[in-house]
Short mmCIF file of C-alpha atoms in Angstrom, two decimals:
data_model
loop_
_atom_site.label_atom_id
_atom_site.label_comp_id
_atom_site.label_asym_id
_atom_site.label_seq_id
_atom_site.Cartn_x
_atom_site.Cartn_y
_atom_site.Cartn_z
CA MET A 1 50.09 17.82 17.69
CA THR A 2 47.38 18.84 15.25
CA THR A 3 46.30 22.44 15.31
CA GLY A 4 44.68 22.69 11.85
CA VAL A 5 42.67 25.69 10.84
CA ARG A 6 39.56 23.56 10.32
CA ARG A 7 37.12 24.29 13.07
CA ARG A 8 36.15 21.22 15.09
CA MET A 9 32.46 20.57 15.10
CA GLY A 10 30.54 19.89 18.31
CA VAL A 11 28.99 16.46 18.77
CA GLU A 12 25.47 17.50 17.81
CA GLU A 13 26.66 19.56 14.88
CA ARG A 14 28.72 16.64 13.56
CA ARG A 15 25.86 14.21 13.98
CA GLU A 16 23.57 16.56 12.07
CA GLN A 17 26.12 16.97 9.30
CA LEU A 18 26.47 13.17 8.98
CA ILE A 19 22.69 12.74 8.94
CA ALA A 20 22.34 15.35 6.18
CA VAL A 21 25.12 13.75 4.11
CA ALA A 22 23.70 10.26 4.62
CA LEU A 23 20.16 11.36 3.79
CA GLU A 24 21.39 12.83 0.52
CA LEU A 25 23.16 9.55 -0.38
CA PHE A 26 20.30 7.30 0.80
CA SER A 27 17.84 9.43 -1.21
CA HIS A 28 19.54 8.69 -4.48
CA ARG A 29 20.40 5.04 -4.12
CA SER A 30 19.14 2.04 -2.22
CA PRO A 31 20.72 1.85 1.28
CA ASP A 32 22.30 -1.48 0.23
CA GLU A 33 24.47 0.39 -2.24
CA VAL A 34 25.72 3.12 0.08
CA SER A 35 28.85 2.34 2.13
CA ILE A 36 30.12 3.93 5.33
CA ASP A 37 33.32 4.78 3.43
CA GLU A 38 31.30 6.78 0.98
CA ILE A 39 29.46 8.61 3.73
CA ALA A 40 32.78 9.34 5.46
CA GLY A 41 34.21 10.62 2.16
CA ALA A 42 31.22 12.85 1.47
CA ALA A 43 31.39 14.27 5.01
CA GLY A 44 35.15 14.79 4.73
CA ILE A 45 35.97 12.70 7.80
CA SER A 46 37.51 9.30 8.47
CA ARG A 47 35.58 6.05 8.60
CA PRO A 48 36.41 5.46 12.31
CA LEU A 49 35.09 8.93 13.13
CA VAL A 50 31.73 8.05 11.49
CA TYR A 51 31.59 5.00 13.77
CA HIS A 52 32.34 7.26 16.71
CA TYR A 53 29.03 9.04 16.10
CA PHE A 54 26.99 6.15 14.76
CA PRO A 55 27.73 2.51 15.71
CA GLY A 56 26.84 1.25 12.22
CA LYS A 57 25.19 1.98 8.91
CA ARG A 58 21.80 0.92 10.25
CA SER A 59 21.81 3.49 13.04
CA LEU A 60 22.87 6.22 10.62
CA TYR A 61 20.23 5.10 8.15
CA GLU A 62 17.58 5.20 10.85
CA ALA A 63 18.67 8.67 11.96
CA ALA A 64 18.47 9.89 8.34
CA LEU A 65 15.08 8.26 7.95
CA ARG A 66 13.83 9.90 11.14
CA LYS A 67 14.79 13.29 9.73
CA ALA A 68 13.08 12.49 6.41
CA ALA A 69 9.96 11.27 8.23
CA GLU A 70 9.72 14.54 10.20
CA ASP A 71 10.13 16.50 6.99
CA LEU A 72 7.44 14.48 5.21
CA ALA A 73 4.98 14.67 8.11
CA GLU A 74 5.36 18.48 8.10
CA ARG A 75 4.38 18.65 4.45
CA PHE A 76 0.90 17.47 5.35
CA GLU A 77 0.43 20.56 7.50
CA GLU A 78 -1.69 23.14 5.75
CA PRO A 79 -3.66 26.15 6.99
CA ARG A 80 -7.28 25.24 7.62
CA GLU A 81 -8.81 27.86 5.37
CA GLY A 82 -10.34 27.87 1.92
CA PRO A 83 -11.92 24.99 0.00
CA LEU A 84 -10.71 21.50 0.91
CA GLY A 85 -9.92 20.50 -2.68
CA ALA A 86 -7.40 23.30 -3.06
CA ARG A 87 -5.83 22.49 0.34
CA LEU A 88 -5.41 18.83 -0.54
CA LEU A 89 -3.93 19.80 -3.88
CA ARG A 90 -1.26 21.92 -2.17
CA VAL A 91 -0.48 19.04 0.21
CA MET A 92 -0.14 16.63 -2.72
CA GLY A 93 2.22 19.07 -4.43
CA ARG A 94 4.51 19.08 -1.39
CA PHE A 95 4.20 15.30 -1.05
CA PHE A 96 5.33 14.78 -4.64
CA ASP A 97 8.17 17.31 -4.12
CA PHE A 98 9.39 15.05 -1.33
CA VAL A 99 8.98 11.87 -3.38
CA ASP A 100 10.75 13.53 -6.31
CA GLN A 101 13.64 14.63 -4.08
CA HIS A 102 14.13 11.28 -2.33
CA GLY A 103 12.96 8.97 -5.16
CA PRO A 104 15.25 5.92 -5.03
CA GLY A 105 15.49 5.99 -1.23
CA PHE A 106 11.71 6.31 -0.93
CA SER A 107 11.18 3.35 -3.26
CA ALA A 108 13.74 1.17 -1.47
CA LEU A 109 12.20 1.97 1.88
CA MET A 110 8.58 1.46 0.90
CA ARG A 111 9.26 -1.72 -1.01
CA GLY A 112 10.96 -3.14 2.08
CA GLY A 113 13.78 -5.61 1.84
CA PRO A 114 16.62 -6.92 3.96
CA ALA A 115 18.53 -3.66 4.30
CA VAL A 116 15.62 -1.45 5.14
CA GLY A 117 12.87 -3.45 6.85
CA SER A 118 13.17 -3.30 10.63
CA SER A 119 10.79 -2.56 13.43
CA THR A 120 12.32 0.94 13.71
CA THR A 121 11.87 1.78 10.03
CA ASN A 122 8.34 0.37 10.05
CA ALA A 123 7.49 2.46 13.11
CA LEU A 124 8.81 5.56 11.32
CA ILE A 125 6.74 4.83 8.22
CA ASP A 126 3.68 4.33 10.41
CA SER A 127 4.34 7.61 12.22
CA VAL A 128 4.21 9.49 8.89
CA ARG A 129 1.01 7.68 7.88
CA GLN A 130 -0.49 8.57 11.23
CA ALA A 131 0.52 12.24 10.89
CA ALA A 132 -1.02 12.39 7.41
CA TYR A 133 -4.18 10.70 8.68
CA GLU A 134 -4.52 13.14 11.58
CA GLN A 135 -3.95 16.15 9.34
CA ILE A 136 -6.68 15.05 6.92
CA LEU A 137 -9.13 14.41 9.75
CA ALA A 138 -8.38 17.86 11.16
CA HIS A 139 -9.09 19.39 7.73
CA LEU A 140 -12.37 17.52 7.64
CA GLY A 141 -13.12 19.03 11.05
CA ILE A 142 -13.64 15.62 12.64
CA THR A 143 -12.39 14.51 16.04
CA ALA A 144 -14.20 11.17 16.55
CA PRO A 145 -14.35 9.51 13.12
CA SER A 146 -16.53 6.46 12.46
CA ALA A 147 -14.80 3.21 11.46
CA ARG A 148 -15.77 3.82 7.81
CA LEU A 149 -14.45 7.35 7.78
CA GLN A 150 -11.16 6.17 9.31
CA LEU A 151 -10.94 3.55 6.63
CA VAL A 152 -11.49 6.07 3.83
CA VAL A 153 -8.83 8.44 5.11
CA ARG A 154 -6.28 5.71 5.85
CA SER A 155 -6.85 3.94 2.56
CA TRP A 156 -6.50 7.23 0.70
CA VAL A 157 -3.15 7.87 2.46
CA SER A 158 -2.11 4.42 1.31
CA LEU A 159 -3.32 5.19 -2.22
CA ALA A 160 -1.18 8.34 -2.27
CA GLU A 161 1.84 6.22 -1.29
CA SER A 162 1.26 3.56 -3.91
CA THR A 163 0.51 6.14 -6.62
CA ALA A 164 3.80 7.89 -5.82
CA LEU A 165 5.70 4.59 -5.93
CA LEU A 166 4.14 3.68 -9.26
CA TRP A 167 4.94 7.14 -10.59
CA LEU A 168 8.62 6.77 -9.60
CA ASP A 169 8.80 3.62 -11.68
CA GLY A 170 9.35 5.32 -15.03
CA ARG A 171 7.61 8.67 -14.38
CA ARG A 172 5.40 8.07 -17.38
CA VAL A 173 2.51 10.22 -16.18
CA PRO A 174 3.10 13.93 -15.35
CA ARG A 175 3.21 14.36 -11.60
CA ALA A 176 0.92 17.41 -11.64
CA GLU A 177 -1.74 15.22 -13.17
CA LEU A 178 -1.33 12.61 -10.42
CA GLU A 179 -1.46 15.25 -7.69
CA LEU A 180 -4.84 16.41 -9.00
CA GLN A 181 -5.93 12.82 -9.59
CA LEU A 182 -5.27 11.98 -5.94
CA VAL A 183 -7.44 14.89 -4.84
CA HIS A 184 -10.17 13.55 -7.11
CA ASP A 185 -9.54 10.06 -5.76
CA PHE A 186 -10.15 11.35 -2.25
CA ALA A 187 -13.53 12.71 -3.28
CA ALA A 188 -14.32 9.50 -5.16
CA LEU A 189 -13.43 7.19 -2.26
CA ALA A 190 -15.34 9.42 0.14
CA ALA A 191 -18.35 9.38 -2.19
CA VAL A 192 -18.28 5.58 -2.42
CA SER A 193 -18.12 5.26 1.34
CA ALA A 194 -20.84 7.88 1.81
CA ALA A 195 -23.25 5.38 0.29
CA TYR A 196 -22.85 3.34 3.50
CA ASP A 197 -22.17 5.94 6.11
CA GLU A 198 -24.26 8.97 7.04
CA GLU A 199 -21.30 10.70 8.76
CA MET A 200 -19.26 10.37 5.57
CA ALA A 201 -22.20 11.60 3.48
CA SER A 202 -22.64 14.69 5.64
CA VAL A 203 -18.89 15.41 5.57
CA LEU A 204 -18.96 15.11 1.80
CA ARG A 205 -21.98 17.38 1.42
CA ARG A 206 -20.24 19.99 3.56
CA ILE A 207 -17.05 19.73 1.49
CA LEU A 208 -18.90 19.99 -1.79
CA ALA A 209 -20.97 22.94 -0.62
CA ASP A 210 -17.74 24.88 0.06
CA GLU A 211 -16.19 24.05 -3.28
CA PRO A 212 -15.91 26.71 -5.95
CA SER A 213 -17.46 25.80 -9.29
CA ASP A 214 -13.98 25.61 -10.84
CA GLY A 215 -12.48 23.55 -7.97
CA PRO A 216 -11.18 19.98 -8.35
CA PHE A 217 -14.21 18.33 -6.73
CA THR A 218 -16.84 20.03 -8.85
CA ASP A 219 -14.68 19.26 -11.87
CA LEU A 220 -14.73 15.56 -10.95
CA VAL A 221 -18.50 15.35 -10.53
CA THR A 222 -19.03 17.06 -13.88
CA ARG A 223 -16.72 14.57 -15.54
CA LEU A 224 -18.32 11.57 -13.87
CA VAL A 225 -21.79 12.62 -14.85
CA GLY A 226 -20.60 13.19 -18.39
CA LEU A 227 -19.17 9.67 -18.59
CA ALA A 228 -21.84 7.59 -16.99
CA PRO A 229 -25.14 6.63 -18.55
CA LEU A 230 -27.55 8.02 -16.01
CA PRO A 231 -30.00 5.41 -14.75
CA GLY A 232 -33.42 7.00 -15.25
CA SER A 233 -34.24 10.28 -13.56
CA VAL A 234 -32.12 11.64 -10.74
CA MET B 1 14.85 -52.32 14.61
CA THR B 2 11.74 -50.16 14.15
CA THR B 3 8.93 -51.64 12.14
CA GLY B 4 6.07 -49.45 13.38
CA VAL B 5 2.69 -49.52 11.73
CA ARG B 6 2.93 -45.83 10.87
CA ARG B 7 3.54 -45.58 7.16
CA ARG B 8 6.67 -43.64 6.26
CA MET B 9 5.99 -40.67 4.08
CA GLY B 10 7.93 -40.00 0.90
CA VAL B 11 10.12 -36.89 0.73
CA GLU B 12 7.68 -34.80 -1.30
CA GLU B 13 4.73 -35.93 0.76
CA ARG B 14 6.51 -35.04 4.00
CA ARG B 15 7.54 -31.65 2.65
CA GLU B 16 3.97 -30.92 1.65
CA GLN B 17 2.69 -31.98 5.04
CA LEU B 18 5.19 -29.68 6.78
CA ILE B 19 4.28 -26.80 4.48
CA ALA B 20 0.56 -27.29 5.22
CA VAL B 21 1.18 -27.47 8.98
CA ALA B 22 3.48 -24.43 8.89
CA LEU B 23 1.04 -22.42 6.75
CA GLU B 24 -1.71 -23.08 9.26
CA LEU B 25 0.51 -21.88 12.14
CA PHE B 26 1.92 -18.90 10.22
CA SER B 27 -1.62 -17.88 9.25
CA HIS B 28 -2.72 -17.46 12.83
CA ARG B 29 0.30 -15.82 14.38
CA SER B 30 3.21 -13.68 13.31
CA PRO B 31 6.13 -15.85 12.05
CA ASP B 32 8.21 -14.44 14.93
CA GLU B 33 6.00 -16.26 17.38
CA VAL B 34 6.03 -19.68 15.71
CA SER B 35 8.91 -22.02 16.67
CA ILE B 36 10.30 -25.01 14.80
CA ASP B 37 9.48 -27.09 17.89
CA GLU B 38 5.87 -26.14 17.53
CA ILE B 39 5.83 -27.00 13.83
CA ALA B 40 7.49 -30.36 14.59
CA GLY B 41 4.92 -31.02 17.32
CA ALA B 42 1.98 -30.17 15.06
CA ALA B 43 3.38 -32.41 12.30
CA GLY B 44 4.03 -35.24 14.81
CA ILE B 45 7.73 -35.51 13.96
CA SER B 46 10.99 -34.60 15.69
CA ARG B 47 12.70 -31.23 15.45
CA PRO B 48 15.80 -32.69 13.70
CA LEU B 49 13.54 -34.30 11.10
CA VAL B 50 12.02 -30.87 10.29
CA TYR B 51 15.56 -29.60 9.71
CA HIS B 52 16.17 -32.58 7.45
CA TYR B 53 13.50 -31.25 5.08
CA PHE B 54 13.97 -27.52 5.63
CA PRO B 55 17.32 -26.02 6.69
CA GLY B 56 15.62 -23.42 8.92
CA LYS B 57 12.44 -21.61 9.81
CA ARG B 58 12.97 -19.05 7.06
CA SER B 59 13.03 -21.68 4.30
CA LEU B 60 9.90 -23.33 5.68
CA TYR B 61 8.24 -19.94 6.01
CA GLU B 62 9.10 -19.12 2.41
CA ALA B 63 7.77 -22.47 1.18
CA ALA B 64 4.51 -21.89 3.08
CA LEU B 65 4.31 -18.38 1.68
CA ARG B 66 4.88 -19.66 -1.86
CA LYS B 67 1.92 -21.99 -1.43
CA ALA B 68 -0.25 -19.18 -0.05
CA ALA B 69 0.81 -16.89 -2.91
CA GLU B 70 -0.23 -19.49 -5.50
CA ASP B 71 -3.55 -19.93 -3.74
CA LEU B 72 -4.19 -16.18 -3.60
CA ALA B 73 -3.20 -15.62 -7.23
CA GLU B 74 -5.70 -18.31 -8.29
CA ARG B 75 -8.51 -16.50 -6.52
CA PHE B 76 -8.21 -13.65 -9.00
CA GLU B 77 -9.09 -16.05 -11.81
CA GLU B 78 -12.68 -15.64 -12.89
CA PRO B 79 -14.57 -16.65 -16.05
CA ARG B 80 -14.66 -13.80 -18.54
CA GLU B 81 -18.40 -13.64 -18.92
CA GLY B 82 -21.17 -11.43 -17.60
CA PRO B 83 -20.95 -7.85 -16.35
CA LEU B 84 -17.57 -6.75 -14.98
CA GLY B 85 -18.97 -5.42 -11.71
CA ALA B 86 -20.35 -8.83 -10.74
CA ARG B 87 -17.08 -10.54 -11.75
CA LEU B 88 -15.00 -8.18 -9.62
CA LEU B 89 -17.38 -8.67 -6.72
CA ARG B 90 -16.88 -12.46 -6.85
CA VAL B 91 -13.10 -11.97 -6.97
CA MET B 92 -13.26 -9.64 -3.96
CA GLY B 93 -15.31 -12.26 -2.09
CA ARG B 94 -12.59 -14.87 -2.64
CA PHE B 95 -9.87 -12.35 -1.79
CA PHE B 96 -11.51 -11.56 1.56
CA ASP B 97 -12.00 -15.30 2.19
CA PHE B 98 -8.23 -15.64 1.88
CA VAL B 99 -7.53 -12.63 4.08
CA ASP B 100 -10.03 -13.92 6.66
CA GLN B 101 -8.42 -17.36 6.66
CA HIS B 102 -4.81 -16.15 6.94
CA GLY B 103 -5.44 -12.92 8.88
CA PRO B 104 -2.55 -12.56 11.35
CA GLY B 105 -0.03 -14.08 8.90
CA PHE B 106 -1.24 -11.79 6.12
CA SER B 107 -0.90 -8.73 8.36
CA ALA B 108 2.57 -9.70 9.57
CA LEU B 109 3.72 -10.31 6.02
CA MET B 110 2.28 -7.16 4.48
CA ARG B 111 3.45 -4.93 7.32
CA GLY B 112 6.98 -6.23 6.84
CA GLY B 113 9.43 -6.52 9.68
CA PRO B 114 12.64 -8.35 10.52
CA ALA B 115 11.21 -11.88 10.46
CA VAL B 116 9.29 -11.57 7.24
CA GLY B 117 10.89 -8.97 4.98
CA SER B 118 13.36 -10.56 2.58
CA SER B 119 13.95 -10.38 -1.14
CA THR B 120 12.20 -13.76 -1.52
CA THR B 121 9.09 -12.73 0.39
CA ASN B 122 8.98 -9.39 -1.44
CA ALA B 123 9.25 -11.20 -4.79
CA LEU B 124 6.37 -13.48 -3.78
CA ILE B 125 4.20 -10.52 -2.79
CA ASP B 126 5.01 -8.85 -6.10
CA SER B 127 4.13 -12.03 -8.01
CA VAL B 128 0.63 -12.01 -6.49
CA ARG B 129 0.20 -8.30 -7.28
CA GLN B 130 1.31 -8.98 -10.83
CA ALA B 131 -1.12 -11.93 -11.20
CA ALA B 132 -3.98 -9.77 -9.91
CA TYR B 133 -2.99 -6.95 -12.25
CA GLU B 134 -2.89 -9.27 -15.28
CA GLN B 135 -6.24 -10.82 -14.42
CA ILE B 136 -7.91 -7.43 -14.18
CA LEU B 137 -6.40 -6.30 -17.49
CA ALA B 138 -7.62 -9.51 -19.12
CA HIS B 139 -11.13 -8.83 -17.79
CA LEU B 140 -10.95 -5.34 -19.25
CA GLY B 141 -9.98 -6.97 -22.55
CA ILE B 142 -6.78 -4.95 -22.79
CA THR B 143 -3.38 -6.25 -23.88
CA ALA B 144 -1.34 -3.07 -24.28
CA PRO B 145 -2.49 -0.72 -21.50
CA SER B 146 -1.52 2.96 -21.41
CA ALA B 147 0.60 4.19 -18.51
CA ARG B 148 -2.50 5.73 -16.90
CA LEU B 149 -4.53 2.56 -17.22
CA GLN B 150 -1.68 0.53 -15.69
CA LEU B 151 -1.57 2.98 -12.84
CA VAL B 152 -5.30 2.70 -12.18
CA VAL B 153 -5.24 -1.10 -12.11
CA ARG B 154 -2.08 -1.35 -10.01
CA SER B 155 -3.20 1.31 -7.57
CA TRP B 156 -6.55 -0.43 -7.20
CA VAL B 157 -4.78 -3.73 -6.42
CA SER B 158 -2.84 -1.84 -3.78
CA LEU B 159 -6.06 -0.29 -2.45
CA ALA B 160 -7.59 -3.77 -2.10
CA GLU B 161 -4.53 -4.82 -0.07
CA SER B 162 -4.60 -1.84 2.23
CA THR B 163 -8.37 -2.03 2.70
CA ALA B 164 -8.03 -5.70 3.70
CA LEU B 165 -5.22 -4.85 6.15
CA LEU B 166 -7.26 -2.05 7.69
CA TRP B 167 -10.26 -4.38 7.93
CA LEU B 168 -8.19 -7.00 9.79
CA ASP B 169 -7.34 -4.38 12.39
CA GLY B 170 -10.52 -4.73 14.44
CA ARG B 171 -12.95 -5.88 11.71
CA ARG B 172 -15.19 -2.96 12.51
CA VAL B 173 -16.81 -2.76 9.07
CA PRO B 174 -18.62 -5.83 7.63
CA ARG B 175 -16.42 -7.46 5.00
CA ALA B 176 -19.28 -7.83 2.48
CA GLU B 177 -19.61 -4.06 2.53
CA LEU B 178 -15.91 -3.62 1.83
CA GLU B 179 -15.98 -6.15 -1.00
CA LEU B 180 -18.70 -4.12 -2.71
CA GLN B 181 -16.96 -0.88 -1.80
CA LEU B 182 -13.79 -2.04 -3.55
CA VAL B 183 -15.76 -2.79 -6.72
CA HIS B 184 -17.17 0.73 -6.50
CA ASP B 185 -13.69 2.07 -5.79
CA PHE B 186 -12.47 0.47 -9.01
CA ALA B 187 -15.16 2.27 -10.99
CA ALA B 188 -14.44 5.50 -9.14
CA LEU B 189 -10.66 5.39 -9.72
CA ALA B 190 -11.23 4.46 -13.36
CA ALA B 191 -13.68 7.35 -13.73
CA VAL B 192 -11.21 9.81 -12.23
CA SER B 193 -8.47 8.62 -14.56
CA ALA B 194 -10.83 8.65 -17.55
CA ALA B 195 -10.86 12.41 -17.26
CA TYR B 196 -7.23 12.35 -18.44
CA ASP B 197 -7.08 9.33 -20.64
CA GLU B 198 -9.20 8.50 -23.67
CA GLU B 199 -8.36 4.77 -23.48
CA MET B 200 -9.57 4.68 -19.90
CA ALA B 201 -12.71 6.62 -20.83
CA SER B 202 -13.56 4.21 -23.62
CA VAL B 203 -12.93 1.19 -21.37
CA LEU B 204 -15.19 2.73 -18.76
CA ARG B 205 -17.97 3.48 -21.26
CA ARG B 206 -17.80 -0.12 -22.46
CA ILE B 207 -17.98 -1.46 -18.89
CA LEU B 208 -20.88 0.79 -17.98
CA ALA B 209 -22.81 -0.08 -21.13
CA ASP B 210 -22.68 -3.77 -20.15
CA GLU B 211 -23.78 -3.16 -16.59
CA PRO B 212 -27.29 -4.14 -15.51
CA SER B 213 -29.34 -1.35 -13.95
CA ASP B 214 -29.12 -3.10 -10.56
CA GLY B 215 -25.35 -3.80 -10.82
CA PRO B 216 -22.74 -2.28 -8.50
CA PHE B 217 -21.51 0.31 -11.02
CA THR B 218 -24.91 1.75 -11.86
CA ASP B 219 -25.65 1.79 -8.16
CA LEU B 220 -22.53 3.87 -7.55
CA VAL B 221 -23.30 6.45 -10.22
CA THR B 222 -26.83 6.86 -8.90
CA ARG B 223 -25.48 7.43 -5.40
CA LEU B 224 -22.82 9.87 -6.56
CA VAL B 225 -25.28 11.94 -8.51
CA GLY B 226 -27.62 11.94 -5.53
CA LEU B 227 -24.87 13.28 -3.27
CA ALA B 228 -23.27 15.92 -5.39
CA PRO B 229 -24.68 19.34 -6.15
CA LEU B 230 -24.66 19.28 -9.94
CA PRO B 231 -22.78 22.23 -11.37
CA GLY B 232 -25.26 23.82 -13.77
CA SER B 233 -26.17 21.91 -16.88
CA VAL B 234 -24.16 18.84 -17.92
#
């Protein structure tokens, strides 16, 4: 008869503990390299008990990923007040915090591969992309975006992903610089698309009108104009 | 004794025929949906004979993908003469030809998933990205790029991928517009990065100096300046 002093956890509590432990391990190494034994050891329980809560490493990995996806999606939430450039910059700061915190796991997941690619993981990745997309649209104050506007926002979300992945590979550019660069990239991609799309152009004019003269967007335009040889009169 | 009139193919010839047939099928539907029976039928041979040349669907899929990857990498090759904007625009035209031709297969591959994600397929995807990256650097005339310049070129390659994937999902924006937009996007991302990086700024000045007044880059700058409220004097 065992009547140890250690309090027995409830089912949900134990599952949450295992998810937290697994997420920590999966964040620092590729899922391929993390064993159930290691997760059991870190949680202070036996290997069979882990299997009692999760039938296999994949189901535990997916549960950890679901938690990470919820966390990441929340980081795109931002009060809808003040200039858009500053809002996006705060969102990018939180996004890079997440990437920083879960670096190796984020890379392994986004680069795909046998241990991580499954319809469940892909659906989770897509759910985060969708949440980011919807947040940006809400900040732009748009409910029925044109095909071109959708493309700009979705391709910018994808650019933020790939920039973060490239940053993780060596971290050779300061992340604060990339956070600001991505805000500038948003303005730049929107400006390119605005050449084809009146909705995009009017969104962009509205954004720029709200920008302070020391905000990231105004900064970008000043720099662009300084670089480019202006074709004739403007 | 069989002495049919049908000429027997050599091993290499038969393998190439199977790869071509499989590539055609994998281009139009997700690999999950294509059976070995169907490949055998389209090649006019028996199912066991397919297995004689390829041990399973995965190995045939990977061989087809290798061929497609070589084809795609070649499309980034472009004579190094004339303005860069026009060169990039021709490359984008060939890239979208490829995407158009292999649409569903390209989507299935790039979106990952159980049937397609493997270390071999990921390595093939990376080899195409690397070839595109090296071609662009060569066009910029750069052999030892800074970290920021690498990031701009690689993130633009990734932007071209994601734009093509988004285009395939409904084709709601004309592809010619997106090809030009991606050339503009390159200039825009380079311009944003040039604010932080002298090498990038000097590359960009050199590109812009070579551009004709009716080229895509000059066009972009004119449009940007037209859109943005200029902050005081420049």
